[in-house]
mmCIF file with all atom_site columns, C-alpha atoms in Angstrom:
data_model
loop_
_atom_site.group_PDB
_atom_site.id
_atom_site.type_symbol
_atom_site.label_atom_id
_atom_site.label_alt_id
_atom_site.label_comp_id
_atom_site.label_asym_id
_atom_site.label_entity_id
_atom_site.label_seq_id
_atom_site.pdbx_PDB_ins_code
_atom_site.Cartn_x
_atom_site.Cartn_y
_atom_site.Cartn_z
_atom_site.occupancy
_atom_site.B_iso_or_equiv
_atom_site.pdbx_formal_charge
_atom_site.auth_seq_id
_atom_site.auth_comp_id
_atom_site.auth_asym_id
_atom_site.auth_atom_id
_atom_site.pdbx_PDB_model_num
ATOM 1   C CA . MET A 1 1   ? -23.852 32.418 -30.394 1.00 0.00 ? 970  MET A CA 1
ATOM 2   C CA . LEU A 1 2   ? -26.261 34.940 -28.912 1.00 0.00 ? 971  LEU A CA 1
ATOM 3   C CA . GLU A 1 3   ? -28.988 36.113 -31.649 1.00 0.00 ? 972  GLU A CA 1
ATOM 4   C CA . LEU A 1 4   ? -29.801 39.501 -31.351 1.00 0.00 ? 973  LEU A CA 1
ATOM 5   C CA . GLU A 1 5   ? -32.780 39.276 -32.995 1.00 0.00 ? 974  GLU A CA 1
ATOM 6   C CA . ASN A 1 6   ? -34.302 37.593 -30.551 1.00 0.00 ? 975  ASN A CA 1
ATOM 7   C CA . ILE A 1 7   ? -33.292 40.396 -28.195 1.00 0.00 ? 976  ILE A CA 1
ATOM 8   C CA . GLU A 1 8   ? -36.241 43.653 -27.635 1.00 0.00 ? 977  GLU A CA 1
ATOM 9   C CA . GLY A 1 9   ? -34.949 46.840 -28.894 1.00 0.00 ? 978  GLY A CA 1
ATOM 10  C CA . PHE A 1 10  ? -32.301 45.295 -30.908 1.00 0.00 ? 979  PHE A CA 1
ATOM 11  C CA . GLU A 1 11  ? -34.398 46.030 -34.339 1.00 0.00 ? 980  GLU A CA 1
ATOM 12  C CA . PHE A 1 12  ? -33.582 49.637 -33.853 1.00 0.00 ? 981  PHE A CA 1
ATOM 13  C CA . ALA A 1 13  ? -29.637 49.660 -33.097 1.00 0.00 ? 982  ALA A CA 1
ATOM 14  C CA . SER A 1 14  ? -27.059 50.636 -35.011 1.00 0.00 ? 983  SER A CA 1
ATOM 15  C CA . LYS A 1 15  ? -24.263 48.774 -35.160 1.00 0.00 ? 984  LYS A CA 1
ATOM 16  C CA . LYS A 1 16  ? -20.948 51.309 -34.379 1.00 0.00 ? 985  LYS A CA 1
ATOM 17  C CA . THR A 1 17  ? -18.051 51.126 -36.438 1.00 0.00 ? 986  THR A CA 1
ATOM 18  C CA . SER A 1 18  ? -32.495 48.025 -6.896  1.00 0.00 ? 987  SER A CA 1
ATOM 19  C CA . LEU A 1 19  ? -34.488 46.238 -9.032  1.00 0.00 ? 988  LEU A CA 1
ATOM 20  C CA . THR A 1 20  ? -37.590 46.398 -10.983 1.00 0.00 ? 989  THR A CA 1
ATOM 21  C CA . ALA A 1 21  ? -39.706 44.444 -13.772 1.00 0.00 ? 990  ALA A CA 1
ATOM 22  C CA . ALA A 1 22  ? -40.910 46.245 -17.069 1.00 0.00 ? 991  ALA A CA 1
ATOM 23  C CA . ASP A 1 23  ? -44.001 47.126 -15.610 1.00 0.00 ? 992  ASP A CA 1
ATOM 24  C CA . GLY A 1 24  ? -42.034 48.403 -12.924 1.00 0.00 ? 993  GLY A CA 1
ATOM 25  C CA . THR A 1 25  ? -42.890 45.183 -9.668  1.00 0.00 ? 994  THR A CA 1
ATOM 26  C CA . PRO A 1 26  ? -39.726 44.931 -7.879  1.00 0.00 ? 995  PRO A CA 1
ATOM 27  C CA . LEU A 1 27  ? -37.941 41.814 -8.357  1.00 0.00 ? 996  LEU A CA 1
ATOM 28  C CA . LEU A 1 28  ? -35.594 39.696 -5.566  1.00 0.00 ? 997  LEU A CA 1
ATOM 29  C CA . SER A 1 29  ? -33.550 38.550 -7.755  1.00 0.00 ? 998  SER A CA 1
ATOM 30  C CA . PRO A 1 30  ? -31.223 40.344 -10.251 1.00 0.00 ? 999  PRO A CA 1
ATOM 31  C CA . ILE A 1 31  ? -31.134 39.418 -14.223 1.00 0.00 ? 1000 ILE A CA 1
ATOM 32  C CA . GLU A 1 32  ? -30.126 36.657 -15.155 1.00 0.00 ? 1001 GLU A CA 1
ATOM 33  C CA . GLY A 1 33  ? -25.912 36.299 -15.593 1.00 0.00 ? 1002 GLY A CA 1
ATOM 34  C CA . LEU A 1 34  ? -25.672 39.525 -14.791 1.00 0.00 ? 1003 LEU A CA 1
ATOM 35  C CA . ILE A 1 35  ? -22.703 39.874 -11.352 1.00 0.00 ? 1004 ILE A CA 1
ATOM 36  C CA . PHE A 1 36  ? -21.912 42.878 -9.079  1.00 0.00 ? 1005 PHE A CA 1
ATOM 37  C CA . ARG A 1 37  ? -19.243 42.260 -6.854  1.00 0.00 ? 1006 ARG A CA 1
ATOM 38  C CA . PRO A 1 38  ? -19.058 44.962 -4.954  1.00 0.00 ? 1007 PRO A CA 1
ATOM 39  C CA . MET A 1 39  ? -15.813 46.345 -3.268  1.00 0.00 ? 1008 MET A CA 1
ATOM 40  C CA . ARG A 1 40  ? -13.940 47.560 -0.390  1.00 0.00 ? 1009 ARG A CA 1
ATOM 41  C CA . ALA A 1 41  ? -11.115 50.332 -0.426  1.00 0.00 ? 1010 ALA A CA 1
ATOM 42  C CA . VAL A 1 42  ? -8.325  48.943 2.020   1.00 0.00 ? 1011 VAL A CA 1
ATOM 43  C CA . SER A 1 43  ? -6.992  51.978 3.926   1.00 0.00 ? 1012 SER A CA 1
ATOM 44  C CA . HIS A 1 44  ? -3.077  52.206 4.764   1.00 0.00 ? 1013 HIS A CA 1
ATOM 45  C CA . ASP A 1 45  ? -0.808  55.042 6.269   1.00 0.00 ? 1014 ASP A CA 1
ATOM 46  C CA . LYS A 1 46  ? -0.648  56.663 2.479   1.00 0.00 ? 1015 LYS A CA 1
ATOM 47  C CA . GLY A 1 47  ? -3.922  55.924 1.660   1.00 0.00 ? 1016 GLY A CA 1
ATOM 48  C CA . TYR A 1 48  ? -5.971  52.963 0.259   1.00 0.00 ? 1017 TYR A CA 1
ATOM 49  C CA . LEU A 1 49  ? -6.139  50.386 -1.895  1.00 0.00 ? 1018 LEU A CA 1
ATOM 50  C CA . THR A 1 50  ? -8.624  49.058 -3.831  1.00 0.00 ? 1019 THR A CA 1
ATOM 51  C CA . GLU A 1 51  ? -8.601  45.488 -6.047  1.00 0.00 ? 1020 GLU A CA 1
ATOM 52  C CA . ILE A 1 52  ? -10.575 45.851 -9.185  1.00 0.00 ? 1021 ILE A CA 1
ATOM 53  C CA . TYR A 1 53  ? -10.247 42.439 -10.390 1.00 0.00 ? 1022 TYR A CA 1
ATOM 54  C CA . ARG A 1 54  ? -9.045  39.622 -9.606  1.00 0.00 ? 1023 ARG A CA 1
ATOM 55  C CA . THR A 1 55  ? -9.632  35.373 -11.740 1.00 0.00 ? 1024 THR A CA 1
ATOM 56  C CA . ASP A 1 56  ? -9.740  33.987 -8.176  1.00 0.00 ? 1025 ASP A CA 1
ATOM 57  C CA . TRP A 1 57  ? -13.398 35.808 -7.016  1.00 0.00 ? 1026 TRP A CA 1
ATOM 58  C CA . GLY A 1 58  ? -14.782 33.629 -9.581  1.00 0.00 ? 1027 GLY A CA 1
ATOM 59  C CA . VAL A 1 59  ? -16.905 35.930 -11.343 1.00 0.00 ? 1028 VAL A CA 1
ATOM 60  C CA . THR A 1 60  ? -15.503 34.650 -14.697 1.00 0.00 ? 1029 THR A CA 1
ATOM 61  C CA . ASP A 1 61  ? -13.376 32.541 -16.479 1.00 0.00 ? 1030 ASP A CA 1
ATOM 62  C CA . LEU A 1 62  ? -13.232 34.792 -19.553 1.00 0.00 ? 1031 LEU A CA 1
ATOM 63  C CA . PRO A 1 63  ? -9.570  36.264 -20.836 1.00 0.00 ? 1032 PRO A CA 1
ATOM 64  C CA . LEU A 1 64  ? -8.714  39.430 -19.510 1.00 0.00 ? 1033 LEU A CA 1
ATOM 65  C CA . VAL A 1 65  ? -7.590  40.853 -22.703 1.00 0.00 ? 1034 VAL A CA 1
ATOM 66  C CA . GLN A 1 66  ? -8.098  44.967 -22.487 1.00 0.00 ? 1035 GLN A CA 1
ATOM 67  C CA . ILE A 1 67  ? -8.214  47.298 -20.184 1.00 0.00 ? 1036 ILE A CA 1
ATOM 68  C CA . ASN A 1 68  ? -10.088 50.881 -20.837 1.00 0.00 ? 1037 ASN A CA 1
ATOM 69  C CA . SER A 1 69  ? -10.721 53.960 -19.000 1.00 0.00 ? 1038 SER A CA 1
ATOM 70  C CA . THR A 1 70  ? -13.484 56.475 -20.447 1.00 0.00 ? 1039 THR A CA 1
ATOM 71  C CA . THR A 1 71  ? -14.763 59.121 -18.672 1.00 0.00 ? 1040 THR A CA 1
ATOM 72  C CA . THR A 1 72  ? -18.521 61.080 -18.555 1.00 0.00 ? 1041 THR A CA 1
ATOM 73  C CA . PHE A 1 73  ? -18.690 64.400 -18.049 1.00 0.00 ? 1042 PHE A CA 1
ATOM 74  C CA . PRO A 1 74  ? -21.829 65.451 -14.912 1.00 0.00 ? 1043 PRO A CA 1
ATOM 75  C CA . GLY A 1 75  ? -25.105 64.901 -16.225 1.00 0.00 ? 1044 GLY A CA 1
ATOM 76  C CA . GLN A 1 76  ? -24.124 62.586 -19.111 1.00 0.00 ? 1045 GLN A CA 1
ATOM 77  C CA . VAL A 1 77  ? -25.649 59.750 -20.096 1.00 0.00 ? 1046 VAL A CA 1
ATOM 78  C CA . ARG A 1 78  ? -23.658 56.327 -21.911 1.00 0.00 ? 1047 ARG A CA 1
ATOM 79  C CA . ALA A 1 79  ? -26.386 54.174 -22.918 1.00 0.00 ? 1048 ALA A CA 1
ATOM 80  C CA . TRP A 1 80  ? -27.539 51.670 -24.501 1.00 0.00 ? 1049 TRP A CA 1
ATOM 81  C CA . GLY A 1 81  ? -24.969 49.612 -26.069 1.00 0.00 ? 1050 GLY A CA 1
ATOM 82  C CA . ILE A 1 82  ? -25.379 45.865 -26.541 1.00 0.00 ? 1051 ILE A CA 1
ATOM 83  C CA . HIS A 1 83  ? -22.691 43.145 -27.164 1.00 0.00 ? 1052 HIS A CA 1
ATOM 84  C CA . GLN A 1 84  ? -23.362 40.065 -29.234 1.00 0.00 ? 1053 GLN A CA 1
ATOM 85  C CA . ASN A 1 85  ? -20.226 37.688 -28.006 1.00 0.00 ? 1054 ASN A CA 1
ATOM 86  C CA . ILE A 1 86  ? -18.438 40.271 -25.908 1.00 0.00 ? 1055 ILE A CA 1
ATOM 87  C CA . THR A 1 87  ? -18.680 40.147 -21.516 1.00 0.00 ? 1056 THR A CA 1
ATOM 88  C CA . ASP A 1 88  ? -17.932 43.549 -20.124 1.00 0.00 ? 1057 ASP A CA 1
ATOM 89  C CA . ARG A 1 89  ? -16.809 43.961 -16.824 1.00 0.00 ? 1058 ARG A CA 1
ATOM 90  C CA . LEU A 1 90  ? -16.853 47.465 -15.482 1.00 0.00 ? 1059 LEU A CA 1
ATOM 91  C CA . PHE A 1 91  ? -15.649 49.198 -12.772 1.00 0.00 ? 1060 PHE A CA 1
ATOM 92  C CA . ALA A 1 92  ? -16.430 52.851 -11.210 1.00 0.00 ? 1061 ALA A CA 1
ATOM 93  C CA . LEU A 1 93  ? -12.893 54.375 -10.286 1.00 0.00 ? 1062 LEU A CA 1
ATOM 94  C CA . SER A 1 94  ? -14.147 58.098 -9.564  1.00 0.00 ? 1063 SER A CA 1
ATOM 95  C CA . GLY A 1 95  ? -17.155 60.347 -9.597  1.00 0.00 ? 1064 GLY A CA 1
ATOM 96  C CA . SER A 1 96  ? -21.349 58.972 -8.795  1.00 0.00 ? 1065 SER A CA 1
ATOM 97  C CA . LEU A 1 97  ? -22.599 56.987 -11.353 1.00 0.00 ? 1066 LEU A CA 1
ATOM 98  C CA . CYS A 1 98  ? -25.801 54.647 -11.737 1.00 0.00 ? 1067 CYS A CA 1
ATOM 99  C CA . VAL A 1 99  ? -25.135 51.204 -13.992 1.00 0.00 ? 1068 VAL A CA 1
ATOM 100 C CA . ALA A 1 100 ? -28.405 50.440 -15.782 1.00 0.00 ? 1069 ALA A CA 1
ATOM 101 C CA . VAL A 1 101 ? -29.065 47.081 -17.370 1.00 0.00 ? 1070 VAL A CA 1
ATOM 102 C CA . PHE A 1 102 ? -31.980 45.918 -19.097 1.00 0.00 ? 1071 PHE A CA 1
ATOM 103 C CA . ASP A 1 103 ? -32.914 41.900 -20.444 1.00 0.00 ? 1072 ASP A CA 1
ATOM 104 C CA . GLY A 1 104 ? -34.276 42.046 -23.540 1.00 0.00 ? 1073 GLY A CA 1
ATOM 105 C CA . ARG A 1 105 ? -33.198 38.151 -24.669 1.00 0.00 ? 1074 ARG A CA 1
ATOM 106 C CA . LYS A 1 106 ? -36.855 36.652 -25.003 1.00 0.00 ? 1075 LYS A CA 1
ATOM 107 C CA . HIS A 1 107 ? -35.921 33.120 -24.061 1.00 0.00 ? 1076 HIS A CA 1
ATOM 108 C CA . SER A 1 108 ? -34.120 34.355 -20.667 1.00 0.00 ? 1077 SER A CA 1
ATOM 109 C CA . LYS A 1 109 ? -35.869 33.832 -16.910 1.00 0.00 ? 1078 LYS A CA 1
ATOM 110 C CA . THR A 1 110 ? -35.561 38.140 -16.498 1.00 0.00 ? 1079 THR A CA 1
ATOM 111 C CA . TYR A 1 111 ? -36.764 38.943 -19.186 1.00 0.00 ? 1080 TYR A CA 1
ATOM 112 C CA . GLY A 1 112 ? -38.092 41.987 -19.288 1.00 0.00 ? 1081 GLY A CA 1
ATOM 113 C CA . CYS A 1 113 ? -36.112 43.335 -16.098 1.00 0.00 ? 1082 CYS A CA 1
ATOM 114 C CA . VAL A 1 114 ? -33.919 46.073 -15.321 1.00 0.00 ? 1083 VAL A CA 1
ATOM 115 C CA . ASN A 1 115 ? -31.022 45.888 -12.628 1.00 0.00 ? 1084 ASN A CA 1
ATOM 116 C CA . GLU A 1 116 ? -29.580 49.603 -11.069 1.00 0.00 ? 1085 GLU A CA 1
ATOM 117 C CA . PHE A 1 117 ? -26.572 49.949 -9.707  1.00 0.00 ? 1086 PHE A CA 1
ATOM 118 C CA . PHE A 1 118 ? -25.352 52.807 -7.881  1.00 0.00 ? 1087 PHE A CA 1
ATOM 119 C CA . ILE A 1 119 ? -21.439 52.885 -8.135  1.00 0.00 ? 1088 ILE A CA 1
ATOM 120 C CA . GLY A 1 120 ? -18.573 55.297 -8.057  1.00 0.00 ? 1089 GLY A CA 1
ATOM 121 C CA . GLU A 1 121 ? -15.468 56.237 -5.361  1.00 0.00 ? 1090 GLU A CA 1
ATOM 122 C CA . HIS A 1 122 ? -17.413 56.153 -1.856  1.00 0.00 ? 1091 HIS A CA 1
ATOM 123 C CA . SER A 1 123 ? -19.076 52.895 -3.090  1.00 0.00 ? 1092 SER A CA 1
ATOM 124 C CA . GLN A 1 124 ? -16.612 50.861 -5.348  1.00 0.00 ? 1093 GLN A CA 1
ATOM 125 C CA . GLY A 1 125 ? -17.769 47.642 -7.344  1.00 0.00 ? 1094 GLY A CA 1
ATOM 126 C CA . LEU A 1 126 ? -17.688 45.507 -10.278 1.00 0.00 ? 1095 LEU A CA 1
ATOM 127 C CA . VAL A 1 127 ? -20.816 45.396 -12.813 1.00 0.00 ? 1096 VAL A CA 1
ATOM 128 C CA . LEU A 1 128 ? -20.262 41.970 -15.310 1.00 0.00 ? 1097 LEU A CA 1
ATOM 129 C CA . ILE A 1 129 ? -22.631 41.788 -18.233 1.00 0.00 ? 1098 ILE A CA 1
ATOM 130 C CA . PRO A 1 130 ? -22.452 38.998 -20.020 1.00 0.00 ? 1099 PRO A CA 1
ATOM 131 C CA . PRO A 1 131 ? -23.600 39.352 -23.979 1.00 0.00 ? 1100 PRO A CA 1
ATOM 132 C CA . GLY A 1 132 ? -26.981 40.246 -25.158 1.00 0.00 ? 1101 GLY A CA 1
ATOM 133 C CA . LEU A 1 133 ? -28.020 42.683 -22.024 1.00 0.00 ? 1102 LEU A CA 1
ATOM 134 C CA . TRP A 1 134 ? -28.439 46.606 -22.869 1.00 0.00 ? 1103 TRP A CA 1
ATOM 135 C CA . HIS A 1 135 ? -26.820 48.448 -20.727 1.00 0.00 ? 1104 HIS A CA 1
ATOM 136 C CA . GLY A 1 136 ? -25.198 52.334 -19.801 1.00 0.00 ? 1105 GLY A CA 1
ATOM 137 C CA . TRP A 1 137 ? -24.516 54.222 -16.785 1.00 0.00 ? 1106 TRP A CA 1
ATOM 138 C CA . LYS A 1 138 ? -25.304 57.788 -16.137 1.00 0.00 ? 1107 LYS A CA 1
ATOM 139 C CA . ASN A 1 139 ? -22.953 60.197 -14.140 1.00 0.00 ? 1108 ASN A CA 1
ATOM 140 C CA . ILE A 1 140 ? -25.575 61.666 -11.581 1.00 0.00 ? 1109 ILE A CA 1
ATOM 141 C CA . GLY A 1 141 ? -22.302 63.548 -9.763  1.00 0.00 ? 1110 GLY A CA 1
ATOM 142 C CA . ASN A 1 142 ? -21.196 66.975 -10.017 1.00 0.00 ? 1111 ASN A CA 1
ATOM 143 C CA . ALA A 1 143 ? -17.791 65.874 -10.828 1.00 0.00 ? 1112 ALA A CA 1
ATOM 144 C CA . GLU A 1 144 ? -16.551 63.969 -14.381 1.00 0.00 ? 1113 GLU A CA 1
ATOM 145 C CA . ALA A 1 145 ? -16.863 60.520 -13.735 1.00 0.00 ? 1114 ALA A CA 1
ATOM 146 C CA . THR A 1 146 ? -14.598 57.295 -14.341 1.00 0.00 ? 1115 THR A CA 1
ATOM 147 C CA . ILE A 1 147 ? -14.853 54.417 -15.656 1.00 0.00 ? 1116 ILE A CA 1
ATOM 148 C CA . ILE A 1 148 ? -12.741 51.252 -16.296 1.00 0.00 ? 1117 ILE A CA 1
ATOM 149 C CA . SER A 1 149 ? -13.880 48.463 -18.494 1.00 0.00 ? 1118 SER A CA 1
ATOM 150 C CA . MET A 1 150 ? -12.441 44.857 -18.910 1.00 0.00 ? 1119 MET A CA 1
ATOM 151 C CA . PRO A 1 151 ? -14.189 43.092 -22.313 1.00 0.00 ? 1120 PRO A CA 1
ATOM 152 C CA . SER A 1 152 ? -13.342 39.708 -22.649 1.00 0.00 ? 1121 SER A CA 1
ATOM 153 C CA . ASP A 1 153 ? -12.411 40.264 -25.960 1.00 0.00 ? 1122 ASP A CA 1
ATOM 154 C CA . LEU A 1 154 ? -10.292 42.701 -28.216 1.00 0.00 ? 1123 LEU A CA 1
ATOM 155 C CA . TYR A 1 155 ? -11.540 45.191 -29.718 1.00 0.00 ? 1124 TYR A CA 1
ATOM 156 C CA . ASN A 1 156 ? -12.472 44.799 -33.615 1.00 0.00 ? 1125 ASN A CA 1
ATOM 157 C CA . TYR A 1 157 ? -11.496 48.256 -35.190 1.00 0.00 ? 1126 TYR A CA 1
ATOM 158 C CA . ASP A 1 158 ? -12.880 46.580 -38.446 1.00 0.00 ? 1127 ASP A CA 1
ATOM 159 C CA . ASP A 1 159 ? -16.524 44.777 -37.146 1.00 0.00 ? 1128 ASP A CA 1
ATOM 160 C CA . PRO A 1 160 ? -16.947 45.594 -33.615 1.00 0.00 ? 1129 PRO A CA 1
ATOM 161 C CA . ASP A 1 161 ? -19.200 43.398 -31.931 1.00 0.00 ? 1130 ASP A CA 1
ATOM 162 C CA . ARG A 1 162 ? -21.281 46.268 -30.289 1.00 0.00 ? 1131 ARG A CA 1
ATOM 163 C CA . TRP A 1 163 ? -24.753 47.692 -31.040 1.00 0.00 ? 1132 TRP A CA 1
ATOM 164 C CA . GLU A 1 164 ? -26.132 51.221 -29.648 1.00 0.00 ? 1133 GLU A CA 1
ATOM 165 C CA . LEU A 1 165 ? -29.474 52.747 -29.485 1.00 0.00 ? 1134 LEU A CA 1
ATOM 166 C CA . PRO A 1 166 ? -29.688 56.077 -28.073 1.00 0.00 ? 1135 PRO A CA 1
ATOM 167 C CA . TRP A 1 167 ? -31.114 56.403 -24.726 1.00 0.00 ? 1136 TRP A CA 1
ATOM 168 C CA . ASP A 1 168 ? -32.949 59.793 -25.544 1.00 0.00 ? 1137 ASP A CA 1
ATOM 169 C CA . SER A 1 169 ? -34.549 58.246 -28.869 1.00 0.00 ? 1138 SER A CA 1
ATOM 170 C CA . LEU A 1 170 ? -38.213 57.208 -29.298 1.00 0.00 ? 1139 LEU A CA 1
ATOM 171 C CA . LYS A 1 171 ? -37.276 54.085 -30.156 1.00 0.00 ? 1140 LYS A CA 1
ATOM 172 C CA . ALA A 1 172 ? -35.234 53.133 -26.424 1.00 0.00 ? 1141 ALA A CA 1
ATOM 173 C CA . GLU A 1 173 ? -38.487 54.575 -24.864 1.00 0.00 ? 1142 GLU A CA 1
ATOM 174 C CA . GLN A 1 174 ? -40.394 51.911 -26.561 1.00 0.00 ? 1143 GLN A CA 1
ATOM 175 C CA . ALA A 1 175 ? -37.581 49.455 -25.972 1.00 0.00 ? 1144 ALA A CA 1
ATOM 176 C CA . ILE A 1 176 ? -36.183 49.575 -22.851 1.00 0.00 ? 1145 ILE A CA 1
ATOM 177 C CA . PRO A 1 177 ? -38.299 50.672 -19.526 1.00 0.00 ? 1146 PRO A CA 1
ATOM 178 C CA . TYR A 1 178 ? -36.041 52.642 -17.725 1.00 0.00 ? 1147 TYR A CA 1
ATOM 179 C CA . ARG A 1 179 ? -35.580 56.316 -17.094 1.00 0.00 ? 1148 ARG A CA 1
ATOM 180 C CA . TRP A 1 180 ? -32.498 57.772 -16.026 1.00 0.00 ? 1149 TRP A CA 1
ATOM 181 C CA . PRO A 1 181 ? -32.462 59.001 -12.300 1.00 0.00 ? 1150 PRO A CA 1
ATOM 182 C CA . VAL A 1 182 ? -31.850 62.731 -12.182 1.00 0.00 ? 1151 VAL A CA 1
ATOM 183 C CA . GLY A 1 183 ? -28.547 63.879 -10.663 1.00 0.00 ? 1152 GLY A CA 1
ATOM 184 C CA . ALA A 1 184 ? -26.927 67.171 -9.546  1.00 0.00 ? 1153 ALA A CA 1
ATOM 185 C CA . ASN A 1 185 ? -26.373 68.067 -12.699 1.00 0.00 ? 1154 ASN A CA 1
ATOM 186 C CA . SER A 1 186 ? -29.885 67.193 -15.047 1.00 0.00 ? 1155 SER A CA 1
#
């Protein structure tokens, strides 16, 4: 089991009922355990089809137990969240989003690294986020954006495996070396 106390910024969190190092140095490798799989829409005579998730891609062998759709209004940020046991699978269905992930795991080879992904309806992709990584997104477009979330475990209403650190708090600024990009409505 992951010990959240060993994650930078966790002490500030409250439980809810391009690649750069912390110093801004570019990195050539992604955060340990983080997976991004770009998608390709396949056109046909009536529209197009995009596969969102397939077990034979081999990105994870974790079960698909729940699928959620969440929208974010233009200019809004949904961050920072972290899980102790759940792996998140996020797919940008519509809009234009910047998804950011911070590795605050003190014993990780990629400790202090930030990865960001610019995804949306014109550049779709699946982001697999293992436990212990701070993550969130900002809608950088002019329209409502939709993310499909496919967590590895069912949401537990009585004891959720989710902690939050408000993105615009001083504590988040001290713990997570990331500034959200300016978008169309920022």
